[in-house]
Structure formats: C-alpha cells, structure tokens
Amino acid sequence: QVQLVESGGGLVQVGGSLRLSCAASGSIFTIYSMAWYRQAPEKQRELVARITTGGSTNYADSVKGRFTISRDNGKNTAYLQMNSLKPEDTAVYYCNFVITTPKTPTGMDYWGKGTLVTVSS
C-alpha cells in the first residue's frame, strides 16, 4: 500500500506565503514524476506544477514566478513553495506521484487527499 499525505495548507492573507509538503510511504520502488494539482470550488482540477526524476519542472502560467516545486528523493517528499499568494489561488491542493511498487512495476498514479489553501483579501 502506498499513501501520500499532504501538509502545510491553511489560511493566509493576500501576498503571503505557504509551503506545502507531500510525503509518500509504503512499498515504493521508484517515484517518477511528482506534481501538485488544485481544485477551486465549482472548477475542474488543474495542474499547478510538476517535477520529473531529473529535476525538470513545468508550471501553470498562472503560478509561474510565484510558485516553486521541489523534491527530496531521500524522503520521498515533494514541496510546493507558494509566494505572493492571490485570492484566486484558493483551492484544495492535491499531490500526485507516479510510483512503481512490487505489485505495479510499470508505475501507477497515486493521489493525496488534499489540503485546503485559503487566501483572504
């Protein structure tokens, strides 16, 4: 069994910062890509940022220059540093890892349960 657990969400004022973490645990061989998605009320889930095994990153246009994704492979953890937060960043943030395990050697998507980020004006 693989579990992803997010932390670091909360309430912040406009212009503030938050750092999200997502840690994977269980029978893990390899974690390939790590990504953060978000879903605002009445909107579809959207990709915020992704980082590959090699460290290549890509970001949604709406967060470029404000958010930074990083990973610690030794800790099976991804981070999302969010600066200059705006009210439109308010959403539930989910982490998504592509992981190989003894039972899924070709890789499988795993999701965290989400952490709420609220940016107040």
GROMACS .gro file of C-alpha atoms in nm:
model
  121
    1GLN     CA    1   0.000   0.000   0.000
    2VAL     CA    2   0.122   0.346  -0.087
    3GLN     CA    3  -0.003   0.656   0.087
    4LEU     CA    4   0.053   1.023   0.009
    5VAL     CA    5  -0.002   1.271   0.288
    6GLU     CA    6  -0.011   1.645   0.228
    7SER     CA    7   0.051   1.911   0.489
    8GLY     CA    8   0.106   2.285   0.510
    9GLY     CA    9  -0.226   2.424   0.393
   10GLY     CA   10  -0.412   2.693   0.580
   11LEU     CA   11  -0.538   3.049   0.579
   12VAL     CA   12  -0.308   3.325   0.456
   13GLN     CA   13  -0.352   3.687   0.357
   14VAL     CA   14  -0.302   3.821   0.007
   15GLY     CA   15   0.068   3.849  -0.068
   16GLY     CA   16   0.162   3.590   0.189
   17SER     CA   17   0.342   3.258   0.153
   18LEU     CA   18   0.280   2.894   0.232
   19ARG     CA   19   0.483   2.579   0.184
   20LEU     CA   20   0.304   2.256   0.108
   21SER     CA   21   0.461   1.915   0.162
   22CYS     CA   22   0.360   1.574   0.034
   23ALA     CA   23   0.525   1.263   0.170
   24ALA     CA   24   0.486   0.914   0.024
   25SER     CA   25   0.511   0.600   0.232
   26GLY     CA   26   0.474   0.226   0.172
   27SER     CA   27   0.633  -0.032  -0.055
   28ILE     CA   28   0.793   0.204  -0.306
   29PHE     CA   29   1.048   0.115  -0.571
   30THR     CA   30   1.077   0.440  -0.758
   31ILE     CA   31   0.894   0.771  -0.768
   32TYR     CA   32   0.897   0.921  -1.112
   33SER     CA   33   0.713   1.248  -1.152
   34MET     CA   34   0.578   1.442  -0.859
   35ALA     CA   35   0.309   1.700  -0.920
   36TRP     CA   36   0.070   1.936  -0.749
   37TYR     CA   37  -0.285   1.992  -0.871
   38ARG     CA   38  -0.553   2.218  -0.733
   39GLN     CA   39  -0.929   2.236  -0.749
   40ALA     CA   40  -1.121   2.552  -0.668
   41PRO     CA   41  -1.494   2.545  -0.590
   42GLU     CA   42  -1.701   2.467  -0.899
   43LYS     CA   43  -1.390   2.437  -1.116
   44GLN     CA   44  -1.205   2.144  -1.267
   45ARG     CA   45  -0.886   2.013  -1.114
   46GLU     CA   46  -0.584   2.172  -1.281
   47LEU     CA   47  -0.212   2.103  -1.288
   48VAL     CA   48  -0.014   2.356  -1.087
   49ALA     CA   49   0.340   2.222  -1.115
   50ARG     CA   50   0.530   1.904  -1.195
   51ILE     CA   51   0.887   1.790  -1.136
   52THR     CA   52   1.049   1.490  -1.303
   53THR     CA   53   1.301   1.247  -1.163
   54GLY     CA   54   1.575   1.451  -1.325
   55GLY     CA   55   1.454   1.776  -1.176
   56SER     CA   56   1.287   1.929  -1.481
   57THR     CA   57   0.989   2.139  -1.388
   58ASN     CA   58   0.684   2.287  -1.553
   59TYR     CA   59   0.425   2.524  -1.415
   60ALA     CA   60   0.081   2.656  -1.493
   61ASP     CA   61   0.107   3.003  -1.644
   62SER     CA   62  -0.095   3.143  -1.355
   63VAL     CA   63   0.171   3.050  -1.097
   64LYS     CA   64   0.496   3.100  -1.289
   65GLY     CA   65   0.736   3.318  -1.097
   66ARG     CA   66   0.540   3.278  -0.773
   67PHE     CA   67   0.539   2.904  -0.701
   68THR     CA   68   0.835   2.666  -0.686
   69ILE     CA   69   0.814   2.287  -0.683
   70SER     CA   70   1.099   2.080  -0.542
   71ARG     CA   71   1.160   1.724  -0.429
   72ASP     CA   72   1.366   1.534  -0.175
   73ASN     CA   73   1.411   1.184  -0.314
   74GLY     CA   74   1.562   1.054   0.009
   75LYS     CA   75   1.246   1.150   0.193
   76ASN     CA   76   1.001   1.060  -0.089
   77THR     CA   77   0.866   1.411  -0.048
   78ALA     CA   78   0.759   1.692  -0.276
   79TYR     CA   79   0.725   2.055  -0.178
   80LEU     CA   80   0.539   2.349  -0.322
   81GLN     CA   81   0.661   2.689  -0.211
   82MET     CA   82   0.388   2.942  -0.280
   83ASN     CA   83   0.470   3.312  -0.264
   84SER     CA   84   0.275   3.628  -0.347
   85LEU     CA   85  -0.049   3.441  -0.297
   86LYS     CA   86  -0.367   3.574  -0.455
   87PRO     CA   87  -0.734   3.510  -0.375
   88GLU     CA   88  -0.760   3.307  -0.697
   89ASP     CA   89  -0.505   3.062  -0.554
   90THR     CA   90  -0.770   2.950  -0.305
   91ALA     CA   91  -0.831   2.579  -0.365
   92VAL     CA   92  -0.777   2.230  -0.237
   93TYR     CA   93  -0.427   2.127  -0.337
   94TYR     CA   94  -0.354   1.763  -0.420
   95CYS     CA   95  -0.024   1.591  -0.474
   96ASN     CA   96   0.014   1.327  -0.742
   97PHE     CA   97   0.308   1.089  -0.775
   98VAL     CA   98   0.382   0.826  -1.037
   99ILE     CA   99   0.523   0.534  -0.839
  100THR     CA  100   0.643   0.183  -0.910
  101THR     CA  101   0.586  -0.081  -0.645
  102PRO     CA  102   0.633  -0.460  -0.623
  103LYS     CA  103   0.272  -0.500  -0.739
  104THR     CA  104   0.280  -0.224  -1.002
  105PRO     CA  105   0.627  -0.239  -1.158
  106THR     CA  106   0.521  -0.033  -1.460
  107GLY     CA  107   0.406   0.257  -1.248
  108MET     CA  108   0.078   0.391  -1.122
  109ASP     CA  109  -0.072   0.726  -1.026
  110TYR     CA  110  -0.122   0.792  -0.656
  111TRP     CA  111  -0.307   1.088  -0.506
  112GLY     CA  112  -0.313   1.255  -0.170
  113LYS     CA  113  -0.640   1.351  -0.007
  114GLY     CA  114  -0.579   1.721  -0.043
  115THR     CA  115  -0.501   2.021   0.173
  116LEU     CA  116  -0.703   2.342   0.170
  117VAL     CA  117  -0.535   2.673   0.094
  118THR     CA  118  -0.742   2.984   0.154
  119VAL     CA  119  -0.612   3.327   0.056
  120SER     CA  120  -0.807   3.608   0.213
  121SER     CA  121  -0.827   3.964   0.093
   0.00000   0.00000   0.00000
